[in-house]
Coordinates of C-alpha atoms in Angstrom, one line a residue:
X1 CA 56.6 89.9 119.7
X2 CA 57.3 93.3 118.2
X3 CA 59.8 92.2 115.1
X4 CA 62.2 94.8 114.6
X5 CA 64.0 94.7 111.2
X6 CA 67.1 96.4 112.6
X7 CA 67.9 93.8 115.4
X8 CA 68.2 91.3 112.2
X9 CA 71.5 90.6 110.5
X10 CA 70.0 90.5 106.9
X11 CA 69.2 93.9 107.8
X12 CA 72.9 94.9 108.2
X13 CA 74.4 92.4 105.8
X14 CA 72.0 92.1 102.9
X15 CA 69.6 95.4 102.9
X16 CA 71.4 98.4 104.6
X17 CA 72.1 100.9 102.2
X18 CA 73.5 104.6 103.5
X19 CA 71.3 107.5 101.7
X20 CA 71.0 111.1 102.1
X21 CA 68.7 111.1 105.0
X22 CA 71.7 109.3 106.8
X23 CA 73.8 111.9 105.4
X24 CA 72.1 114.7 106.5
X25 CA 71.7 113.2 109.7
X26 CA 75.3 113.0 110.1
X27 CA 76.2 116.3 108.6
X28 CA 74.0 117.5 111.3
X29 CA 75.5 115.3 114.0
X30 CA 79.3 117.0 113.2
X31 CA 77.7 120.3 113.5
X32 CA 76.3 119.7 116.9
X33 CA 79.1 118.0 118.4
X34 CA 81.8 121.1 116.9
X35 CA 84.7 118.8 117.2
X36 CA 86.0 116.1 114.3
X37 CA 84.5 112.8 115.0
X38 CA 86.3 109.4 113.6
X39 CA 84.8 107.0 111.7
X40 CA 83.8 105.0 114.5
X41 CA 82.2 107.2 116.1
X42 CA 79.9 108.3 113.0
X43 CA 79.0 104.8 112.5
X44 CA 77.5 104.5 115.8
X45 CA 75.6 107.0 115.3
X46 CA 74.7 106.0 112.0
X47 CA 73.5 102.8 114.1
X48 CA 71.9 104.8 116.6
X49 CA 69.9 107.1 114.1
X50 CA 68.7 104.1 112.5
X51 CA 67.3 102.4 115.9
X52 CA 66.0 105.3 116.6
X53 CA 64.1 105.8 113.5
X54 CA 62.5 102.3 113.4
X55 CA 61.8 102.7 116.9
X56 CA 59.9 106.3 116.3
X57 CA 58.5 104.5 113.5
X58 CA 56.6 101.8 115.3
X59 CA 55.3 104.4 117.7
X60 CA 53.2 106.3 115.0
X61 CA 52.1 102.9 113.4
X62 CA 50.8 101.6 117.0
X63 CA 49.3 104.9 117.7
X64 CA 46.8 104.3 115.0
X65 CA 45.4 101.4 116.2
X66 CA 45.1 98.5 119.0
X67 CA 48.6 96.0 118.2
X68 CA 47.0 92.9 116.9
X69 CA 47.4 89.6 119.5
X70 CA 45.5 86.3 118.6
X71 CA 44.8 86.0 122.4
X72 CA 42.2 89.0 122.3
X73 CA 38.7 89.3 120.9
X74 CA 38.0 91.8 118.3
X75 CA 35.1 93.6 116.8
X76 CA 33.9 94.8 113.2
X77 CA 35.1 98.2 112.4
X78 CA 37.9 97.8 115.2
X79 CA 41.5 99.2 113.7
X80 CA 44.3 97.3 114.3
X81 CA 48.2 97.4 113.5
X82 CA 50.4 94.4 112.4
X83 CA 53.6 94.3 113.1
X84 CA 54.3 91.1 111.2
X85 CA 53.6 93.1 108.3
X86 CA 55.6 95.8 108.7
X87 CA 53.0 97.6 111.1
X88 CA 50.5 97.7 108.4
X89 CA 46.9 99.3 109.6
X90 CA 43.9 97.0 108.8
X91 CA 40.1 96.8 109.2
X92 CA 38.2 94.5 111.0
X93 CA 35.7 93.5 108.6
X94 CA 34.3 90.3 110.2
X95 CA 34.7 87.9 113.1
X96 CA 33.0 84.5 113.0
X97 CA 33.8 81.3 115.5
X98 CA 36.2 78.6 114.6
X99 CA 37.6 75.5 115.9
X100 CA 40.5 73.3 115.7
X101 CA 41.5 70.3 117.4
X102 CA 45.5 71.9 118.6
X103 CA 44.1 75.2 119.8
X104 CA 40.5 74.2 120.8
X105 CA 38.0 77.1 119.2
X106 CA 39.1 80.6 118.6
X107 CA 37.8 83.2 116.6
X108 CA 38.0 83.6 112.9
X109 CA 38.8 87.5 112.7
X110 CA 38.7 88.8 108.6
X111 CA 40.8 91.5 108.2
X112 CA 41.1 94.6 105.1
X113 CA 44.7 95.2 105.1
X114 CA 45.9 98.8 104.0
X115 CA 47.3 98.8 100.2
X116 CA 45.5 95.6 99.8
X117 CA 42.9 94.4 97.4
X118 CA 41.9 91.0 99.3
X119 CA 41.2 90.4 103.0
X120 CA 43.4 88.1 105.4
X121 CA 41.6 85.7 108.1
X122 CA 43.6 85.9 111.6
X123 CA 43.4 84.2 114.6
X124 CA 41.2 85.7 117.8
X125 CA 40.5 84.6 121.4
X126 CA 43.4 82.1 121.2
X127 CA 43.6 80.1 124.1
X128 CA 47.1 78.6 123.3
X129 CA 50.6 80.3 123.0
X130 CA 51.1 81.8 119.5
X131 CA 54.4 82.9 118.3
X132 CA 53.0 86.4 117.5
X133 CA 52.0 87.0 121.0
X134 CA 53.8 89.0 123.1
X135 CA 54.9 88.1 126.5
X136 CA 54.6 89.9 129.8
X137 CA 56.1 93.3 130.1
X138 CA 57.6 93.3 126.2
X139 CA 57.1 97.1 125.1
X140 CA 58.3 99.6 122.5
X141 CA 59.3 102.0 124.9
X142 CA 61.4 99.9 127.3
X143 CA 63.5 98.1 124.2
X144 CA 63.6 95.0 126.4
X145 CA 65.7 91.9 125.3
X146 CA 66.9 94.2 122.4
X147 CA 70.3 94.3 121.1
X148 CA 71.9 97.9 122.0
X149 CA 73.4 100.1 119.0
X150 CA 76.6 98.9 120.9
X151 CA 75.9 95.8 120.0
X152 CA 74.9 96.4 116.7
X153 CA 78.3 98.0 115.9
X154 CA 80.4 95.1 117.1
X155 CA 79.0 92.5 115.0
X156 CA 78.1 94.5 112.1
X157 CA 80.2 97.6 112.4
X158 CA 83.0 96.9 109.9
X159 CA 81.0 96.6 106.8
X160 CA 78.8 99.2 108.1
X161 CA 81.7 101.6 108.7
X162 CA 83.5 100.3 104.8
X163 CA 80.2 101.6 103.4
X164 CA 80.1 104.4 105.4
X165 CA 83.6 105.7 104.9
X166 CA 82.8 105.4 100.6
X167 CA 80.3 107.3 100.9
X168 CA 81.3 110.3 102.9
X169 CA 84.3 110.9 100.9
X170 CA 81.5 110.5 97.8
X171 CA 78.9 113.4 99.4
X172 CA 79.0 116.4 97.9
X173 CA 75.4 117.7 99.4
X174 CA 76.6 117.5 102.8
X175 CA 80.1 117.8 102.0
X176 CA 82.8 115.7 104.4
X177 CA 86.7 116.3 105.0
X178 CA 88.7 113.9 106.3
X179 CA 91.9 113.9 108.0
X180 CA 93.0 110.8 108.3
X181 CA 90.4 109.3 110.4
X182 CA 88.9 112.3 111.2
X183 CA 85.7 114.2 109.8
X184 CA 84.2 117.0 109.6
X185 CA 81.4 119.1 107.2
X186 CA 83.2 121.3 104.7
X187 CA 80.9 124.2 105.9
X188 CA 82.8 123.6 109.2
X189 CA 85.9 124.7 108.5
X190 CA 88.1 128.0 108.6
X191 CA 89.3 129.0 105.4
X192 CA 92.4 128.3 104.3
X193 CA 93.5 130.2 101.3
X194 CA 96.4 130.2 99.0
X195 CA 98.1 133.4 101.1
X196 CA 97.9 130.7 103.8
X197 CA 99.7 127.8 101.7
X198 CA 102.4 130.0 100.3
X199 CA 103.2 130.9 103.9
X200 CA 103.4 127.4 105.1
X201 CA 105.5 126.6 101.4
X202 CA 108.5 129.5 102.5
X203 CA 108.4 128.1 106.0
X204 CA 109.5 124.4 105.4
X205 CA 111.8 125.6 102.5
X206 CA 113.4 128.5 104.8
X207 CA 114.2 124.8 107.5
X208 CA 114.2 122.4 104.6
X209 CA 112.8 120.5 107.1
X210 CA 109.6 118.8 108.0
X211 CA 107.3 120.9 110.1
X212 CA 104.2 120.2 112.4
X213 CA 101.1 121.4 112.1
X214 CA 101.4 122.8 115.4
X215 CA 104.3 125.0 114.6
X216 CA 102.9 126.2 110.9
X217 CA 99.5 127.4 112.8
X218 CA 101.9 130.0 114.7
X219 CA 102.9 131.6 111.7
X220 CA 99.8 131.3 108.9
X221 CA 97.6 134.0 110.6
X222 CA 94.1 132.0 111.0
X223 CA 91.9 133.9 113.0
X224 CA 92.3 133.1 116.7
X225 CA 88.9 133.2 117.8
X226 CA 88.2 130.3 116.0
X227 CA 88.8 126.8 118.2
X228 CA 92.2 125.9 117.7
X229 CA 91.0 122.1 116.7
X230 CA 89.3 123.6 114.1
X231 CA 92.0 125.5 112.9
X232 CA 94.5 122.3 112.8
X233 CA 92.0 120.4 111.5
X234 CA 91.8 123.1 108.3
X235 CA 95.4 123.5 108.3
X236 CA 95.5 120.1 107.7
X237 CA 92.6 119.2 105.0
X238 CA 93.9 122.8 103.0
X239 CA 97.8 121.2 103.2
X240 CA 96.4 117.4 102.5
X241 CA 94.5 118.8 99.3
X242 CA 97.6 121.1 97.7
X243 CA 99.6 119.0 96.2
X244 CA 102.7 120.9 96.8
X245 CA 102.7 119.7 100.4
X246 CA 103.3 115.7 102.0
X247 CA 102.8 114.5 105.4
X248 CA 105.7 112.8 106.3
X249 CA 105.4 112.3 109.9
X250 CA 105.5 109.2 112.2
X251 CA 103.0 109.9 114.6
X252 CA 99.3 110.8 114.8
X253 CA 100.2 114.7 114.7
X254 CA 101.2 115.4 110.9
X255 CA 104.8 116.7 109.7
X256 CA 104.5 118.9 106.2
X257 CA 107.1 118.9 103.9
X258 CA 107.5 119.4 100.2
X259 CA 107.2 117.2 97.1
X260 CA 109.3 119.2 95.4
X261 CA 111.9 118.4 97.8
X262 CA 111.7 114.6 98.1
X263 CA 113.4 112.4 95.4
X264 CA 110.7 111.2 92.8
X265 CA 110.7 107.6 93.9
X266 CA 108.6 108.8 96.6
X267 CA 105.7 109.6 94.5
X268 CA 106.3 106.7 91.4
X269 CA 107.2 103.5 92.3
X270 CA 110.3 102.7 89.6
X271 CA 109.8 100.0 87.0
X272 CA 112.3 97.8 88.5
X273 CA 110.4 97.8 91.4
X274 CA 106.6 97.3 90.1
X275 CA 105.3 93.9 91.4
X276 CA 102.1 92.2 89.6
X277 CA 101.2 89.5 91.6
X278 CA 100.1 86.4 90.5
X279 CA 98.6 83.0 91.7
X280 CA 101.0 80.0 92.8
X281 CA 100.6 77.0 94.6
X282 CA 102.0 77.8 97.9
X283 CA 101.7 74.1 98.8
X284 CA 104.2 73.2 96.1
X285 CA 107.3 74.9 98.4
X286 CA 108.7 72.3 100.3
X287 CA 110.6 72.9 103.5
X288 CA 113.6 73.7 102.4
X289 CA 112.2 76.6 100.2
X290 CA 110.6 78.0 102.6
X291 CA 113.5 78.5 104.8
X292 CA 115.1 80.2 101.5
X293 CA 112.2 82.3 101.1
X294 CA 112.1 83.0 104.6
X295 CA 116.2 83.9 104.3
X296 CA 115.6 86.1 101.6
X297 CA 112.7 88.2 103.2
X298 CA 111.8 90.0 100.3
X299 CA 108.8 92.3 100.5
X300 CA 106.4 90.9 98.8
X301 CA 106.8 87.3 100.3
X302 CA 103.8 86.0 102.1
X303 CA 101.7 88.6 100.9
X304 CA 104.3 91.3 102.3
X305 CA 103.0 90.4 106.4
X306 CA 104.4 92.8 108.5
X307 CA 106.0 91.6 111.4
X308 CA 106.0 93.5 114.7
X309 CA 110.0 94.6 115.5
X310 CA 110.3 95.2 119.1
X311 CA 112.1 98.2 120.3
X312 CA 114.9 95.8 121.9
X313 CA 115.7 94.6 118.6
X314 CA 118.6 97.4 117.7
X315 CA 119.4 96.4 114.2
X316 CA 117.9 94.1 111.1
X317 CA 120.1 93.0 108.0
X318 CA 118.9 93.4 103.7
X319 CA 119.7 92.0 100.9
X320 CA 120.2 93.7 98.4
X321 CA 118.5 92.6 95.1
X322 CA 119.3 94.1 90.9
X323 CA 115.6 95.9 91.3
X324 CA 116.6 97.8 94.5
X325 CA 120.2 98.6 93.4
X326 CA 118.9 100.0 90.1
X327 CA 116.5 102.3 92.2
X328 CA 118.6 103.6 94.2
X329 CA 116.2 102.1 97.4
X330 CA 116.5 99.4 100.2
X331 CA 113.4 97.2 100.6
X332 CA 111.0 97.4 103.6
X333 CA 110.6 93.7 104.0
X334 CA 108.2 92.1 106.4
X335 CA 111.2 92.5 109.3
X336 CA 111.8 95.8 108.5
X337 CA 107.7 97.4 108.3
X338 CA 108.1 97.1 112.1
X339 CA 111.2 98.9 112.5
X340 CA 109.7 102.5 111.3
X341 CA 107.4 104.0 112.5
X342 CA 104.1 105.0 110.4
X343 CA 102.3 108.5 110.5
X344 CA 99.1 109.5 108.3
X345 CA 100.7 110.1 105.0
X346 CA 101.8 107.5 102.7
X347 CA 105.7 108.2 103.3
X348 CA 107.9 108.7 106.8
X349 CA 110.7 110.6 106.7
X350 CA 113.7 109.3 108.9
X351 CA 117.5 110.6 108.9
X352 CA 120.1 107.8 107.9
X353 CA 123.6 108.3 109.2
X354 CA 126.3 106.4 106.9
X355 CA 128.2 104.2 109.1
X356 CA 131.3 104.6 107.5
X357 CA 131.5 107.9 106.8
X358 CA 129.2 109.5 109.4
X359 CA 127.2 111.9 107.0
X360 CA 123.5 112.4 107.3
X361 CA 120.8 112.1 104.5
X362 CA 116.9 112.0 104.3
X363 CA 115.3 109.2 103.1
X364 CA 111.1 108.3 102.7
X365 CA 109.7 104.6 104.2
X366 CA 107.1 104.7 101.5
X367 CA 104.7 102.2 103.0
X368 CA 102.7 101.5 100.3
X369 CA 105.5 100.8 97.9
X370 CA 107.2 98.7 100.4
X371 CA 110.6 100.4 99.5
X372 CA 112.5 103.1 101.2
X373 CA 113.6 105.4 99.0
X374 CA 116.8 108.3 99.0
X375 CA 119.7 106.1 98.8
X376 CA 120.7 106.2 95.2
X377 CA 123.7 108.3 95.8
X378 CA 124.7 106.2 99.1
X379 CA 124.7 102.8 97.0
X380 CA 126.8 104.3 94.3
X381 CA 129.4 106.3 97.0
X382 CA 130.2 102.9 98.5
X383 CA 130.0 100.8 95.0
X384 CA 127.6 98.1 96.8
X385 CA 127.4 95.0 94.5
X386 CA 124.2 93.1 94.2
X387 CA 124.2 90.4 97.0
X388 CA 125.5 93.3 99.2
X389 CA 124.4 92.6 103.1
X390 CA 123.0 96.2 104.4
X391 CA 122.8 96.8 108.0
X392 CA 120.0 99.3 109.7
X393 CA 120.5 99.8 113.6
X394 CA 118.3 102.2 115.5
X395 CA 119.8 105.3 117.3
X396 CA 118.8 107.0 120.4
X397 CA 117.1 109.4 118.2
X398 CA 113.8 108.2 117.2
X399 CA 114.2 108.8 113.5
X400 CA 117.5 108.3 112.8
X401 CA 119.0 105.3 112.1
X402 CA 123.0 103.9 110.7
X403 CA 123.0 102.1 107.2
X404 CA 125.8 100.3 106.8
X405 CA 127.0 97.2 105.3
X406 CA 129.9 94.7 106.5
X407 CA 133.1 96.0 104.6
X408 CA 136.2 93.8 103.5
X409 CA 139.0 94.3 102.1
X410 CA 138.3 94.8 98.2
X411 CA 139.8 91.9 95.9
X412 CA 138.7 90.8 92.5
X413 CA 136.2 88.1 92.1
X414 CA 134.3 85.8 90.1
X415 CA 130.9 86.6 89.3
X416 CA 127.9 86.6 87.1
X417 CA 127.6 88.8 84.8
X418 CA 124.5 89.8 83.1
X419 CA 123.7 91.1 79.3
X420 CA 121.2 91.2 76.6
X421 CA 122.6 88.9 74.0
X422 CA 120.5 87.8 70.6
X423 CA 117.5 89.7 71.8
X424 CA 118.0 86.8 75.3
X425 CA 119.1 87.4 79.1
X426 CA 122.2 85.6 78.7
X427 CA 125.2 85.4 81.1
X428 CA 129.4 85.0 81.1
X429 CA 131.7 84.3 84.3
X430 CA 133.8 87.6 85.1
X431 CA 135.7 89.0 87.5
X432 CA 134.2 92.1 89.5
X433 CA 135.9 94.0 92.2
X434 CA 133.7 93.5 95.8
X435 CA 134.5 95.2 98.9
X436 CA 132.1 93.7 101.3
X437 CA 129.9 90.7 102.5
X438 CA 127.8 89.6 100.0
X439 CA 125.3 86.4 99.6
X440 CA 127.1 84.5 96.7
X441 CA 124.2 83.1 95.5
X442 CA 122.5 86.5 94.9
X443 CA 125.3 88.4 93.3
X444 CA 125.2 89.2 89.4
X445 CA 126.6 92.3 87.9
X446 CA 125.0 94.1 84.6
X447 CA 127.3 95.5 82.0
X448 CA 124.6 98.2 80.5
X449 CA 121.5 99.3 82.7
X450 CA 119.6 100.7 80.1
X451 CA 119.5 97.5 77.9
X452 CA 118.2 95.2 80.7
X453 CA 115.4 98.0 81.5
X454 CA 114.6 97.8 77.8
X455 CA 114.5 93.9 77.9
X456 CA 111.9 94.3 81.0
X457 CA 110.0 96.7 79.3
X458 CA 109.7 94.0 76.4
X459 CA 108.7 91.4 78.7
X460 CA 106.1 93.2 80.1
X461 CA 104.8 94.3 76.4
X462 CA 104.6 91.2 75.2
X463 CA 103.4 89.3 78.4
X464 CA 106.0 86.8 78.6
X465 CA 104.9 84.1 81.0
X466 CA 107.3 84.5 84.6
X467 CA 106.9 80.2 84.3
X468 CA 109.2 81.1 80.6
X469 CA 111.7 83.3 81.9
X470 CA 112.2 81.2 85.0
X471 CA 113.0 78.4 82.8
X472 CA 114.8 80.1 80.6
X473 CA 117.3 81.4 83.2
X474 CA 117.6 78.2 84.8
X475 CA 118.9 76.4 81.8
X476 CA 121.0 79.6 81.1
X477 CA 122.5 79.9 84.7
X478 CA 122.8 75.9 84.7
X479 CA 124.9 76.0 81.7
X480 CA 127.7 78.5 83.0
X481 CA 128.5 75.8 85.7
X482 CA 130.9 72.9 85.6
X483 CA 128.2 71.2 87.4
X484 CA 125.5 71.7 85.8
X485 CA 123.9 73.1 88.6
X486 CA 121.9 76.6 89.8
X487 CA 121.0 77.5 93.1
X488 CA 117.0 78.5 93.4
X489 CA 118.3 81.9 95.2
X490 CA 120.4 82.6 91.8
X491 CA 117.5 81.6 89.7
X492 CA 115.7 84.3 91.8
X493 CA 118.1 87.0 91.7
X494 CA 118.0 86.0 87.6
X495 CA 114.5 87.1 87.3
X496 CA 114.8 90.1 89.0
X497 CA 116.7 91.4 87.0
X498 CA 114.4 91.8 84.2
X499 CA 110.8 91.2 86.3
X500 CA 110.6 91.8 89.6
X501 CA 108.8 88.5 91.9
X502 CA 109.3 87.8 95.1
X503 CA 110.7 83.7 95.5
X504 CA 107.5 82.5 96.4
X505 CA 105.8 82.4 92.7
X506 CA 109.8 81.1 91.2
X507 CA 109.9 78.6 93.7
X508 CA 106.5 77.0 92.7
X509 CA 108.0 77.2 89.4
X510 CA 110.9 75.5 89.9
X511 CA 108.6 72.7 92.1
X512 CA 106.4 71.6 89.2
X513 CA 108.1 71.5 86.1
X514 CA 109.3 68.8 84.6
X515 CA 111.8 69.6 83.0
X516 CA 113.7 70.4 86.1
X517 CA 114.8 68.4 88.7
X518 CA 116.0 69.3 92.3
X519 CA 119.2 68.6 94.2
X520 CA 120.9 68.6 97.3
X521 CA 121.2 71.7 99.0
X522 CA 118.9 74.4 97.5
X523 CA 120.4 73.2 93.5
X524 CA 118.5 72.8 90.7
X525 CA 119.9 71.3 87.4
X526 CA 118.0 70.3 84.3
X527 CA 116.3 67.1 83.9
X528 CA 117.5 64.3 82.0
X529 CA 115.1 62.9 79.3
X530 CA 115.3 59.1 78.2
X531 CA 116.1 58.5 74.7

């Protein structure tokens, strides 16, 4: 049997390592085939080249010499190839007789093996089956009973492809573009100068509106004897690699607009809403905390898992938490990824129609974030309290949707109110003016802004365990009530005021510590300690 290292998984999963010969293979594979190939595609052929090369390989070793097979007789001075040994060519340098009680007698065949100091003995004239013998009809050039590069790719082709992708945006001798999962060599492209850019800049700010590739390659005179997929794909890299410009579209054809335009949450995530995640004991949340968790559907719950919205689902409901609030964003919860759509770029921009007053204002899904961002000044038209129930219901336009919230008529209340007090998060009972539906347990108002984004800031300096604060807040919160009692989603809402966490992590919190012990209906009070 001809071994082939490339129908082996330790070849794929242990030794494979892309260098420049692949490279330049594949640099010359985009050149051939004149259009951008994905990453798939480059991988199979990565696949491919190697097959190929192993195969092409094995040809010039055998063409050397006779293949060895312990079934045949040899002679001294007779070259032959092993391929057990990666195809190495030896020198017959002696045959004597042998015998052996399994495989009756045989020859004893000595053999000088290249880039070797000592001779090997090898079996010759074997009568009985050997693993190294090759069956009936087994050749290089029919591939027989091997594995195709189709094959290949579908057990090994996503680390292949992982290592493939690093490395092509690494190259610099060939030189890759990509666009999102499209390549092509740099020496490829049309050239797309700054004349071009600043034509494409005046265009979106003479709309001040998104614009498609399709429509800026009318008007930024690339020469039209070029293909016009190469000239998109140009546009595109020489747009992707200014950083005046963002892709803000929701499909697989790009949409350009400008940074300069976009509110700066779209491009820094604020401090209220920076998540560090850390460990927990998921196992620790009993049943009723996960329904709470699942109620509160913050972002980063579960590992922020995106669940599919179906278009028949016309509207989802938010909460609306300190951290968002103070941002001036909504979240894009795990219910709400599906509802948008996602282009290429890291932010879509939809149109949100105010559903009480009927105006229209951009906003950014910034994926990665897992915020949507542009509603600063619609939070603070409509004085929306933390606890604040928000509304998004799809239109008949694809991008435009109504945020709203459930109004009521405004009346005084009593509620939380949070302040920095003694260098602590502390909190009094006050009345606060609320003018819609709002989760009770969520709702906390803050007398100064700045000095609670100071007191996170400290937190964060000083590395103040979240296992601390939780505590702290619960004893706190606890305290303000006649019975001595805080609800975990208050605990939560607490804590983001000052560190953003999803429940999850304050939940495990409030599970194993001893000092605190749970009651009925989603309460917490402290514990009681013997005397």
């Amino acid at each position: 049997m001809i071994r082939r290292n490339t129908q082996t998984t330790a070849y794929w999963r242990e030794s494979f390592k892309i260098n420049l010969d692949d490279l330049e293979y594949l640099g010359n594979y985009l050149l051939e085939k004149e259009t951008p190939q994905t990453s798939e595609a480059l991988t199979l052929a990565l696949i491919e080249y190697r097959c190929q090369r192993e195969e092409s390989k094995i040809r010039s070793e055998l063409s050397k010499g006779e293949i060895y097979q312990p079934s045949k007789a040899y002679r001294t001075g007779q070259q032959v190839v092993f391929p057990a040994f990666e195809y190495t060519l030896g020198t017959i340098t002696s045959v004597r007789k042998g015998s052996n009680p399994e495989h009756g007698e045989f020859d004893v065949v000595q053999v000088m093996l290249e880039g070797q100091a000592e001779p090997r003995e090898f079996a010759g004239s074997l009568k009985t089956a050997h693993r190294l013998s090759r069956t009936d009809g087994e050749t290089v050039e029919t591939g027989e009973r091997l594995q195709t590069p189709r094959d290949l790719y579908s057990q090994y082709g996503g680390s292949v492809r992982k290592a493939l992708v690093e490395q092509l945006r690494a190259s610099t001798q060939p030189a890759f573009v990509q666009d999102g999962d499209q390549w092509l060599t740099r020496e490829a492209l049309v050239e797309v100068h700054v004349g071009h850019l600043n034509i494409a800049e005046a265009l979106i700010e003479m709309k001040t509106q998104p614009i498609t590739t399709t429509v800026l390659l009318t008007e930024m005179g690339l020469p039209t004897e070029v293909p016009e997929h190469l000239r998109r794909f140009s546009t595109n890299a020489g747009l992707r690699q200014d950083e005046r410009f963002d892709d803000v579209g929701s499909g697989t054809e790009p949409s350009w607009y400008l940074r300069r335009l976009q509110p700066p949450e779209v491009w820094q995530t604020p401090s209220a809403l920076r998540y560090e995640p850390i460990p927990y004991d998921r196992l620790a949340l009993g049943v009723e905390m996960l329904q709470q968790e699942w109620e509160l559907d913050d972002e980063w719950s579960t590992d922020g898992i995106s669940v599919d919205t179906p278009m028949v689902v016309p509207t989802i409901t938010l909460n609306l938490i300190f951290p968002h609030l103070r941002s001036g964003t909504l979240p894009l919860s795990g219910r709400a990824q599906g509802f948008f759509p996602r282009g290429l770029g890291r932010s879509t921009m939809i149109t949100l129609v105010d559903g009480r007053w009927g105006a229209r204002f951009a906003a950014f899904v910034c994926h990665e974030g897992r915020y949507i961002a542009g509603l600063g000044g619609w939070l603070e038209q409509h004085k929306l309290p933390v606890g604040a129930i928000i509304t998004l219901e799809r239109t008949r336009e694809p991008l435009e949707y109504v945020v709203d919230f459930r109004p009521r008529r405004p009346r005084r209340e009593w509620s939380r109110t949070a302040e920095i007090r003694d260098g602590e998060l502390a909190f009094a009972l006050q009345k606060q003016s609320i003018n819609c539906d709002y989760d009770e347990h969520l709702t906390v108002a803050e007398i100064s802004p700045g000095a609670l984004d100071a007191y996170r800031q400290t937190l964060a300096t000083e590395r103040v365990p979240l296992s601390r604060l939780v505590r702290q807040l619960a004893q706190e919160l606890a305290g303000k009530s006649p019975q001595g009692t805080v609800h975990a989603k208050t605990i939560y809402s607490a804590v983001n005021l000052v560190r953003r966490s999803p429940p999850g992590p304050i939940f495990a919190i409030l599970a194993t510590d001893s000092t605190l012990r749970s009651m009925s209906g989603g309460y917490w009070a402290m514990a009681v300690r013997a005397s």
